[in-house]
Amino acid sequence: MATPADRLANNLNFGALSKATELRQRLLFTLGALIVFRLGTFLPIPGINPLALQQFFEQQSSGILGIFDTFSGGALGRMGIFALGVMPYISSSIIMTLMQSAIPYLKSLKEQGSKGRRQLLQFTRYVTVLIAAIQGYGVSIGLESMQTTYGNIVFEPGLFFRLTTVITLVGGTVFLMWLGEQISSRGVGNGISLIIFSGIVAEIPRALASTFELGRTGALSALMIVGIFILVILTVLFIVFFERAMRKILINYPKRQVGNKMYGGESSHLPLKINTAGVIPAIFASALLLLPITVSNFGFAESDTFLKISSLFTQGQPLYMLLYASGIIF
């Protein structure tokens, strides 16, 4: 006959096994969802000339398109069905957050608890579809106007191509938005952040191969390559330190007397995250600063004046660093 201690031990073991099984299922679900995302980045939208598209993006890799291509996991460079990525959803979330301070109705929804938050989330989804449709139409118009030595990027420009492009890109963004929500509810961590993270990490092998190729050809010394890797590791540690850092504000509860007994007088801490904004300010500041370079590559490549102005906004220049820091602070 099992003693109470044995039954308690069995219950604890069963609880530990259940938690381990649940964690394993969450990890497998998250991994499967990210694999689906990666496969989708290699499915191109119909009617695209791959050689012309590759040549065009090689010329635009230093502009704003290069940043968006990184966050989409290379889908924009391949013009895949997930070319817009989750950026419309992020933009929609920021817009809705700002509108909650300006529109009383949205502010009241925020104060209604879980019901109001669900309605705000639904509004965010609608705005995401609208932003993705506008961006998808702009992408279709831009692709039709691009010419390379391999010819036009679009095989058959026209209304049908624009319609199929908008439907495909909007569908891809909506699917990623749904996938991110499923990861958040059933997987491990924030789904949207994991999708962005997987897209960035997917580009690491190509970056490593390029670095080793530079070392093989003698463009970079072995000491320089080791220094780069050490700097990357230290940078990641520095970012993680500030991302996890919190400031604990001391809270003291006053004592109160009930009858002949004293209650209260306890103290606790209110944790405030130091980096509450995350990486969103850095993303938008860098995107805004890369606009002059992108515009110059589009239509002002032969203008010396515009090229001189855009050269001031290249990475590493004093004006770029100053405006970049100012944009993040703003």
mmCIF file of C-alpha atoms in Angstrom:
data_model
loop_
_atom_site.group_PDB
_atom_site.id
_atom_site.type_symbol
_atom_site.label_atom_id
_atom_site.label_comp_id
_atom_site.label_asym_id
_atom_site.label_seq_id
_atom_site.Cartn_x
_atom_site.Cartn_y
_atom_site.Cartn_z
ATOM 1 C CA MET A 1 0.000 0.000 0.000
ATOM 2 C CA ALA A 2 1.431 3.361 -1.036
ATOM 3 C CA THR A 3 2.131 5.845 1.688
ATOM 4 C CA PRO A 4 1.108 9.543 1.402
ATOM 5 C CA ALA A 5 4.743 10.412 0.706
ATOM 6 C CA ASP A 6 4.838 7.955 -2.205
ATOM 7 C CA ARG A 7 1.628 9.340 -3.675
ATOM 8 C CA LEU A 8 2.992 12.880 -3.390
ATOM 9 C CA ALA A 9 6.219 11.839 -5.115
ATOM 10 C CA ASN A 10 4.262 10.127 -7.907
ATOM 11 C CA ASN A 11 2.129 13.232 -8.414
ATOM 12 C CA LEU A 12 5.223 15.431 -8.596
ATOM 13 C CA ASN A 13 6.852 13.101 -11.109
ATOM 14 C CA PHE A 14 3.692 13.016 -13.219
ATOM 15 C CA GLY A 15 3.498 16.806 -13.138
ATOM 16 C CA ALA A 16 7.125 17.115 -14.212
ATOM 17 C CA LEU A 17 6.579 14.673 -17.086
ATOM 18 C CA SER A 18 3.455 16.536 -18.186
ATOM 19 C CA LYS A 19 5.313 19.847 -18.246
ATOM 20 C CA ALA A 20 8.203 18.289 -20.178
ATOM 21 C CA THR A 21 5.780 16.793 -22.720
ATOM 22 C CA GLU A 22 3.961 20.104 -23.093
ATOM 23 C CA LEU A 23 7.247 21.964 -23.591
ATOM 24 C CA ARG A 24 8.327 19.413 -26.195
ATOM 25 C CA GLN A 25 5.049 19.856 -28.070
ATOM 26 C CA ARG A 26 5.392 23.635 -27.961
ATOM 27 C CA LEU A 27 8.933 23.433 -29.306
ATOM 28 C CA LEU A 28 7.894 21.081 -32.122
ATOM 29 C CA PHE A 29 4.966 23.313 -33.052
ATOM 30 C CA THR A 30 7.181 26.420 -33.105
ATOM 31 C CA LEU A 31 9.813 24.644 -35.195
ATOM 32 C CA GLY A 32 7.198 23.382 -37.658
ATOM 33 C CA ALA A 33 5.662 26.841 -38.025
ATOM 34 C CA LEU A 34 9.063 28.428 -38.701
ATOM 35 C CA ILE A 35 9.836 25.730 -41.292
ATOM 36 C CA VAL A 36 6.579 26.599 -43.071
ATOM 37 C CA PHE A 37 7.631 30.264 -43.039
ATOM 38 C CA ARG A 38 11.045 29.451 -44.506
ATOM 39 C CA LEU A 39 9.519 27.315 -47.262
ATOM 40 C CA GLY A 40 7.154 30.135 -48.172
ATOM 41 C CA THR A 41 10.020 32.558 -48.723
ATOM 42 C CA PHE A 42 11.155 30.424 -51.692
ATOM 43 C CA LEU A 43 7.742 30.403 -53.434
ATOM 44 C CA PRO A 44 7.809 33.297 -55.952
ATOM 45 C CA ILE A 45 4.807 35.285 -57.040
ATOM 46 C CA PRO A 46 3.767 34.556 -60.647
ATOM 47 C CA GLY A 47 5.102 36.488 -63.621
ATOM 48 C CA ILE A 48 8.597 37.406 -62.320
ATOM 49 C CA ASN A 49 11.846 37.260 -64.314
ATOM 50 C CA PRO A 50 14.271 35.741 -61.747
ATOM 51 C CA LEU A 51 17.500 36.841 -63.483
ATOM 52 C CA ALA A 52 16.371 40.452 -63.793
ATOM 53 C CA LEU A 53 15.107 40.435 -60.196
ATOM 54 C CA GLN A 54 18.419 39.111 -58.879
ATOM 55 C CA GLN A 55 20.406 41.752 -60.745
ATOM 56 C CA PHE A 56 18.125 44.519 -59.495
ATOM 57 C CA PHE A 57 18.392 43.498 -55.839
ATOM 58 C CA GLU A 58 22.163 43.190 -56.068
ATOM 59 C CA GLN A 59 22.195 46.872 -57.015
ATOM 60 C CA GLN A 60 19.748 47.799 -54.211
ATOM 61 C CA SER A 61 21.275 45.723 -51.407
ATOM 62 C CA SER A 62 22.713 48.787 -49.656
ATOM 63 C CA GLY A 63 19.400 50.658 -49.586
ATOM 64 C CA ILE A 64 16.143 50.345 -47.709
ATOM 65 C CA LEU A 65 15.199 47.279 -49.745
ATOM 66 C CA GLY A 66 18.185 45.473 -48.273
ATOM 67 C CA ILE A 67 16.870 46.031 -44.748
ATOM 68 C CA PHE A 68 13.349 44.895 -45.651
ATOM 69 C CA ASP A 69 14.817 41.860 -47.407
ATOM 70 C CA THR A 70 16.648 40.945 -44.198
ATOM 71 C CA PHE A 71 13.491 41.157 -42.086
ATOM 72 C CA SER A 72 11.547 39.089 -44.622
ATOM 73 C CA GLY A 73 14.175 36.346 -44.534
ATOM 74 C CA GLY A 74 15.244 36.909 -48.149
ATOM 75 C CA ALA A 75 11.659 36.645 -49.438
ATOM 76 C CA LEU A 76 11.721 40.188 -50.846
ATOM 77 C CA GLY A 77 14.896 39.538 -52.815
ATOM 78 C CA ARG A 78 13.309 36.407 -54.281
ATOM 79 C CA MET A 79 9.908 38.176 -54.488
ATOM 80 C CA GLY A 80 8.266 35.313 -52.639
ATOM 81 C CA ILE A 81 4.726 35.139 -51.348
ATOM 82 C CA PHE A 82 6.010 36.392 -47.966
ATOM 83 C CA ALA A 83 7.853 39.353 -49.521
ATOM 84 C CA LEU A 84 6.086 41.889 -47.286
ATOM 85 C CA GLY A 85 6.767 39.755 -44.211
ATOM 86 C CA VAL A 86 5.202 40.925 -40.949
ATOM 87 C CA MET A 87 6.154 44.576 -41.429
ATOM 88 C CA PRO A 88 2.537 45.610 -42.280
ATOM 89 C CA TYR A 89 1.414 44.030 -39.006
ATOM 90 C CA ILE A 90 4.119 45.867 -37.059
ATOM 91 C CA SER A 91 3.190 49.155 -38.740
ATOM 92 C CA SER A 92 -0.483 48.511 -37.980
ATOM 93 C CA SER A 93 0.295 47.780 -34.321
ATOM 94 C CA ILE A 94 2.227 51.035 -34.003
ATOM 95 C CA ILE A 95 -0.558 53.005 -35.697
ATOM 96 C CA MET A 96 -3.207 51.509 -33.419
ATOM 97 C CA THR A 97 -1.089 52.205 -30.333
ATOM 98 C CA LEU A 98 -0.732 55.863 -31.324
ATOM 99 C CA MET A 99 -4.437 56.167 -32.170
ATOM 100 C CA GLN A 100 -5.412 54.898 -28.720
ATOM 101 C CA SER A 101 -4.032 58.131 -27.290
ATOM 102 C CA ALA A 102 -5.848 60.311 -29.833
ATOM 103 C CA ILE A 103 -9.251 58.606 -30.243
ATOM 104 C CA PRO A 104 -11.408 58.310 -27.090
ATOM 105 C CA TYR A 105 -13.292 55.252 -28.393
ATOM 106 C CA LEU A 106 -10.099 53.247 -28.833
ATOM 107 C CA LYS A 107 -8.868 54.443 -25.454
ATOM 108 C CA SER A 108 -12.083 53.212 -23.840
ATOM 109 C CA LEU A 109 -11.647 49.815 -25.523
ATOM 110 C CA LYS A 110 -8.183 49.546 -24.028
ATOM 111 C CA GLU A 111 -9.652 50.071 -20.563
ATOM 112 C CA GLN A 112 -12.334 47.387 -20.982
ATOM 113 C CA GLY A 113 -9.998 44.497 -20.279
ATOM 114 C CA SER A 114 -9.688 41.345 -22.366
ATOM 115 C CA LYS A 115 -12.845 42.034 -24.396
ATOM 116 C CA GLY A 116 -11.591 45.457 -25.449
ATOM 117 C CA ARG A 117 -8.135 44.089 -26.259
ATOM 118 C CA ARG A 118 -9.667 41.449 -28.520
ATOM 119 C CA GLN A 119 -11.549 44.142 -30.413
ATOM 120 C CA LEU A 120 -8.413 46.267 -30.706
ATOM 121 C CA LEU A 121 -6.583 43.215 -32.051
ATOM 122 C CA GLN A 122 -9.307 42.770 -34.651
ATOM 123 C CA PHE A 123 -8.938 46.420 -35.730
ATOM 124 C CA THR A 124 -5.173 45.870 -35.955
ATOM 125 C CA ARG A 125 -5.771 42.943 -38.321
ATOM 126 C CA TYR A 126 -8.030 45.046 -40.554
ATOM 127 C CA VAL A 127 -5.439 47.835 -40.734
ATOM 128 C CA THR A 128 -2.786 45.216 -41.512
ATOM 129 C CA VAL A 129 -4.776 44.026 -44.532
ATOM 130 C CA LEU A 130 -5.213 47.618 -45.726
ATOM 131 C CA ILE A 131 -1.496 48.437 -45.357
ATOM 132 C CA ALA A 132 -0.479 45.172 -47.045
ATOM 133 C CA ALA A 133 -2.847 45.882 -49.975
ATOM 134 C CA ILE A 134 -1.394 49.361 -50.458
ATOM 135 C CA GLN A 135 2.173 48.097 -50.222
ATOM 136 C CA GLY A 136 1.405 45.151 -52.512
ATOM 137 C CA TYR A 137 0.011 47.477 -55.175
ATOM 138 C CA GLY A 138 3.057 49.717 -54.836
ATOM 139 C CA VAL A 139 5.342 46.690 -55.241
ATOM 140 C CA SER A 140 3.506 45.607 -58.397
ATOM 141 C CA ILE A 141 3.763 49.091 -59.917
ATOM 142 C CA GLY A 142 7.444 49.322 -58.972
ATOM 143 C CA LEU A 143 8.265 45.923 -60.442
ATOM 144 C CA GLU A 144 6.632 46.805 -63.745
ATOM 145 C CA SER A 145 8.783 49.932 -64.080
ATOM 146 C CA MET A 146 12.144 48.271 -63.326
ATOM 147 C CA GLN A 147 14.483 47.553 -66.242
ATOM 148 C CA THR A 148 17.755 45.613 -66.134
ATOM 149 C CA THR A 149 20.173 44.190 -68.673
ATOM 150 C CA TYR A 150 18.123 40.995 -68.536
ATOM 151 C CA GLY A 151 14.995 42.921 -69.513
ATOM 152 C CA ASN A 152 11.910 43.851 -67.536
ATOM 153 C CA ILE A 153 11.441 42.212 -64.140
ATOM 154 C CA VAL A 154 7.823 41.416 -65.031
ATOM 155 C CA PHE A 155 7.181 39.182 -68.026
ATOM 156 C CA GLU A 156 3.668 40.493 -68.774
ATOM 157 C CA PRO A 157 2.872 43.804 -67.060
ATOM 158 C CA GLY A 158 -0.733 44.806 -66.739
ATOM 159 C CA LEU A 159 -3.842 44.717 -64.594
ATOM 160 C CA PHE A 160 -3.792 40.934 -64.171
ATOM 161 C CA PHE A 161 -0.230 40.986 -62.805
ATOM 162 C CA ARG A 162 -1.085 43.791 -60.368
ATOM 163 C CA LEU A 163 -4.189 41.979 -59.156
ATOM 164 C CA THR A 164 -2.425 38.646 -58.645
ATOM 165 C CA THR A 165 0.510 40.347 -56.920
ATOM 166 C CA VAL A 166 -1.716 42.226 -54.467
ATOM 167 C CA ILE A 167 -3.763 39.117 -53.648
ATOM 168 C CA THR A 168 -0.639 36.976 -53.225
ATOM 169 C CA LEU A 169 1.251 39.440 -51.026
ATOM 170 C CA VAL A 170 -1.768 40.277 -48.869
ATOM 171 C CA GLY A 171 -2.501 36.570 -48.441
ATOM 172 C CA GLY A 172 1.110 35.921 -47.461
ATOM 173 C CA THR A 173 1.089 38.697 -44.848
ATOM 174 C CA VAL A 174 -2.244 37.574 -43.394
ATOM 175 C CA PHE A 175 -0.968 33.995 -43.184
ATOM 176 C CA LEU A 176 2.196 35.120 -41.365
ATOM 177 C CA MET A 177 0.078 37.227 -39.000
ATOM 178 C CA TRP A 178 -2.066 34.169 -38.226
ATOM 179 C CA LEU A 179 1.031 31.969 -37.921
ATOM 180 C CA GLY A 180 2.608 34.402 -35.461
ATOM 181 C CA GLU A 181 -0.531 34.422 -33.328
ATOM 182 C CA GLN A 182 -0.584 30.619 -33.311
ATOM 183 C CA ILE A 183 3.050 30.512 -32.181
ATOM 184 C CA SER A 184 2.278 33.012 -29.411
ATOM 185 C CA SER A 185 -0.652 30.945 -28.114
ATOM 186 C CA ARG A 186 0.656 27.405 -28.695
ATOM 187 C CA GLY A 187 4.399 27.750 -29.186
ATOM 188 C CA VAL A 188 7.333 29.271 -27.362
ATOM 189 C CA GLY A 189 7.597 33.047 -27.059
ATOM 190 C CA ASN A 190 6.206 35.877 -29.182
ATOM 191 C CA GLY A 191 5.340 34.578 -32.645
ATOM 192 C CA ILE A 192 5.955 37.780 -34.619
ATOM 193 C CA SER A 193 9.363 38.265 -33.003
ATOM 194 C CA LEU A 194 10.317 34.649 -33.711
ATOM 195 C CA ILE A 195 9.353 35.026 -37.379
ATOM 196 C CA ILE A 196 11.540 38.131 -37.701
ATOM 197 C CA PHE A 197 14.332 36.385 -35.791
ATOM 198 C CA SER A 198 14.233 33.303 -38.028
ATOM 199 C CA GLY A 199 14.362 35.490 -41.126
ATOM 200 C CA ILE A 200 17.486 37.258 -39.865
ATOM 201 C CA VAL A 201 19.166 34.062 -38.667
ATOM 202 C CA ALA A 202 18.545 32.425 -42.056
ATOM 203 C CA GLU A 203 20.931 34.941 -43.628
ATOM 204 C CA ILE A 204 23.797 34.064 -41.243
ATOM 205 C CA PRO A 205 25.169 31.102 -43.291
ATOM 206 C CA ARG A 206 25.472 33.291 -46.381
ATOM 207 C CA ALA A 207 27.230 35.999 -44.352
ATOM 208 C CA LEU A 208 29.632 33.419 -42.894
ATOM 209 C CA ALA A 209 30.375 32.019 -46.327
ATOM 210 C CA SER A 210 31.113 35.520 -47.648
ATOM 211 C CA THR A 211 33.421 36.229 -44.697
ATOM 212 C CA PHE A 212 35.355 32.993 -45.142
ATOM 213 C CA GLU A 213 35.623 33.644 -48.869
ATOM 214 C CA LEU A 214 37.157 37.044 -48.152
ATOM 215 C CA GLY A 215 39.615 35.327 -45.825
ATOM 216 C CA ARG A 216 40.496 32.728 -48.453
ATOM 217 C CA THR A 217 41.190 35.354 -51.088
ATOM 218 C CA GLY A 218 43.300 37.409 -48.667
ATOM 219 C CA ALA A 219 40.957 40.401 -48.458
ATOM 220 C CA LEU A 220 40.613 39.753 -44.696
ATOM 221 C CA SER A 221 43.309 38.365 -42.450
ATOM 222 C CA ALA A 222 42.664 35.466 -40.067
ATOM 223 C CA LEU A 223 43.182 37.815 -37.109
ATOM 224 C CA MET A 224 40.582 40.205 -38.506
ATOM 225 C CA ILE A 225 38.029 37.385 -38.942
ATOM 226 C CA VAL A 226 38.583 36.184 -35.351
ATOM 227 C CA GLY A 227 38.214 39.777 -34.151
ATOM 228 C CA ILE A 228 34.925 40.117 -36.033
ATOM 229 C CA PHE A 229 33.519 36.980 -34.398
ATOM 230 C CA ILE A 230 34.599 38.132 -30.940
ATOM 231 C CA LEU A 231 33.010 41.525 -31.562
ATOM 232 C CA VAL A 232 29.753 39.878 -32.680
ATOM 233 C CA ILE A 233 29.622 37.715 -29.543
ATOM 234 C CA LEU A 234 30.320 40.691 -27.262
ATOM 235 C CA THR A 235 27.665 42.745 -29.053
ATOM 236 C CA VAL A 236 25.057 40.009 -28.573
ATOM 237 C CA LEU A 237 25.942 39.724 -24.879
ATOM 238 C CA PHE A 238 25.695 43.508 -24.510
ATOM 239 C CA ILE A 239 22.272 43.584 -26.205
ATOM 240 C CA VAL A 240 20.934 40.679 -24.131
ATOM 241 C CA PHE A 241 22.146 42.366 -20.940
ATOM 242 C CA PHE A 242 20.194 45.550 -21.651
ATOM 243 C CA GLU A 243 17.195 43.658 -23.048
ATOM 244 C CA ARG A 244 16.830 41.683 -19.804
ATOM 245 C CA ALA A 245 17.766 44.579 -17.515
ATOM 246 C CA MET A 246 15.091 45.906 -15.178
ATOM 247 C CA ARG A 247 14.903 48.669 -12.643
ATOM 248 C CA LYS A 248 13.223 47.604 -9.414
ATOM 249 C CA ILE A 249 11.348 50.408 -7.695
ATOM 250 C CA LEU A 250 10.863 49.846 -3.980
ATOM 251 C CA ILE A 251 7.238 49.901 -2.792
ATOM 252 C CA ASN A 252 6.509 50.189 0.925
ATOM 253 C CA TYR A 253 3.014 49.409 2.219
ATOM 254 C CA PRO A 254 1.984 51.370 5.329
ATOM 255 C CA LYS A 255 1.016 49.621 8.528
ATOM 256 C CA ARG A 256 -2.601 49.626 9.674
ATOM 257 C CA GLN A 257 -4.145 48.631 12.966
ATOM 258 C CA VAL A 258 -7.211 46.417 13.146
ATOM 259 C CA GLY A 259 -8.304 45.977 16.744
ATOM 260 C CA ASN A 260 -5.272 45.081 18.757
ATOM 261 C CA LYS A 261 -3.306 43.707 15.793
ATOM 262 C CA MET A 262 -1.022 45.473 13.289
ATOM 263 C CA TYR A 263 -1.165 44.559 9.615
ATOM 264 C CA GLY A 264 0.903 45.629 6.615
ATOM 265 C CA GLY A 265 4.277 47.254 6.762
ATOM 266 C CA GLU A 266 5.572 44.997 4.009
ATOM 267 C CA SER A 267 7.680 46.005 1.037
ATOM 268 C CA SER A 268 7.990 44.752 -2.542
ATOM 269 C CA HIS A 269 9.481 45.824 -5.867
ATOM 270 C CA LEU A 270 7.898 47.097 -9.069
ATOM 271 C CA PRO A 271 10.040 45.858 -12.012
ATOM 272 C CA LEU A 272 10.325 48.310 -14.917
ATOM 273 C CA LYS A 273 12.018 47.111 -18.084
ATOM 274 C CA ILE A 274 14.779 49.461 -19.233
ATOM 275 C CA ASN A 275 14.304 48.839 -22.953
ATOM 276 C CA THR A 276 10.532 48.976 -23.294
ATOM 277 C CA ALA A 277 10.538 50.027 -26.964
ATOM 278 C CA GLY A 278 12.590 47.049 -28.189
ATOM 279 C CA VAL A 279 14.154 47.300 -31.655
ATOM 280 C CA ILE A 280 11.298 49.164 -33.343
ATOM 281 C CA PRO A 281 12.925 52.661 -33.037
ATOM 282 C CA ALA A 282 16.185 51.372 -34.539
ATOM 283 C CA ILE A 283 14.345 49.682 -37.420
ATOM 284 C CA PHE A 284 12.375 52.754 -38.436
ATOM 285 C CA ALA A 285 15.274 55.175 -37.933
ATOM 286 C CA SER A 286 17.546 53.118 -40.197
ATOM 287 C CA ALA A 287 14.765 52.693 -42.772
ATOM 288 C CA LEU A 288 14.186 56.454 -42.952
ATOM 289 C CA LEU A 289 17.900 57.192 -43.316
ATOM 290 C CA LEU A 290 18.269 54.696 -46.164
ATOM 291 C CA LEU A 291 15.533 56.353 -48.216
ATOM 292 C CA PRO A 292 17.905 58.859 -49.938
ATOM 293 C CA ILE A 293 20.189 56.026 -51.116
ATOM 294 C CA THR A 294 17.232 54.031 -52.396
ATOM 295 C CA VAL A 295 15.714 57.008 -54.215
ATOM 296 C CA SER A 296 19.054 57.864 -55.805
ATOM 297 C CA ASN A 297 19.331 54.320 -57.137
ATOM 298 C CA PHE A 298 15.807 54.482 -58.542
ATOM 299 C CA GLY A 299 15.885 57.638 -60.593
ATOM 300 C CA PHE A 300 18.684 60.046 -59.684
ATOM 301 C CA ALA A 301 21.763 57.912 -60.250
ATOM 302 C CA GLU A 302 23.096 60.376 -62.836
ATOM 303 C CA SER A 303 22.605 63.504 -60.710
ATOM 304 C CA ASP A 304 25.901 64.546 -59.108
ATOM 305 C CA THR A 305 24.181 66.847 -56.616
ATOM 306 C CA PHE A 306 21.805 64.160 -55.395
ATOM 307 C CA LEU A 307 24.624 61.611 -55.217
ATOM 308 C CA LYS A 308 26.681 63.971 -53.030
ATOM 309 C CA ILE A 309 23.706 64.485 -50.726
ATOM 310 C CA SER A 310 22.936 60.755 -50.530
ATOM 311 C CA SER A 311 26.604 59.967 -49.799
ATOM 312 C CA LEU A 312 26.256 61.903 -46.548
ATOM 313 C CA PHE A 313 23.609 59.385 -45.442
ATOM 314 C CA THR A 314 25.748 56.292 -45.960
ATOM 315 C CA GLN A 315 26.543 54.161 -42.918
ATOM 316 C CA GLY A 316 29.553 55.326 -40.935
ATOM 317 C CA GLN A 317 29.338 58.979 -41.953
ATOM 318 C CA PRO A 318 29.083 61.512 -39.066
ATOM 319 C CA LEU A 319 25.774 62.944 -40.341
ATOM 320 C CA TYR A 320 24.320 59.438 -40.609
ATOM 321 C CA MET A 321 25.359 58.530 -37.056
ATOM 322 C CA LEU A 322 23.979 61.794 -35.681
ATOM 323 C CA LEU A 323 20.620 61.463 -37.444
ATOM 324 C CA TYR A 324 20.441 57.763 -36.607
ATOM 325 C CA ALA A 325 20.883 58.425 -32.885
ATOM 326 C CA SER A 326 18.427 61.344 -33.039
ATOM 327 C CA GLY A 327 15.836 59.174 -34.803
ATOM 328 C CA ILE A 328 16.105 56.419 -32.205
ATOM 329 C CA ILE A 329 15.773 58.908 -29.337
ATOM 330 C CA PHE A 330 12.788 60.597 -31.032
#
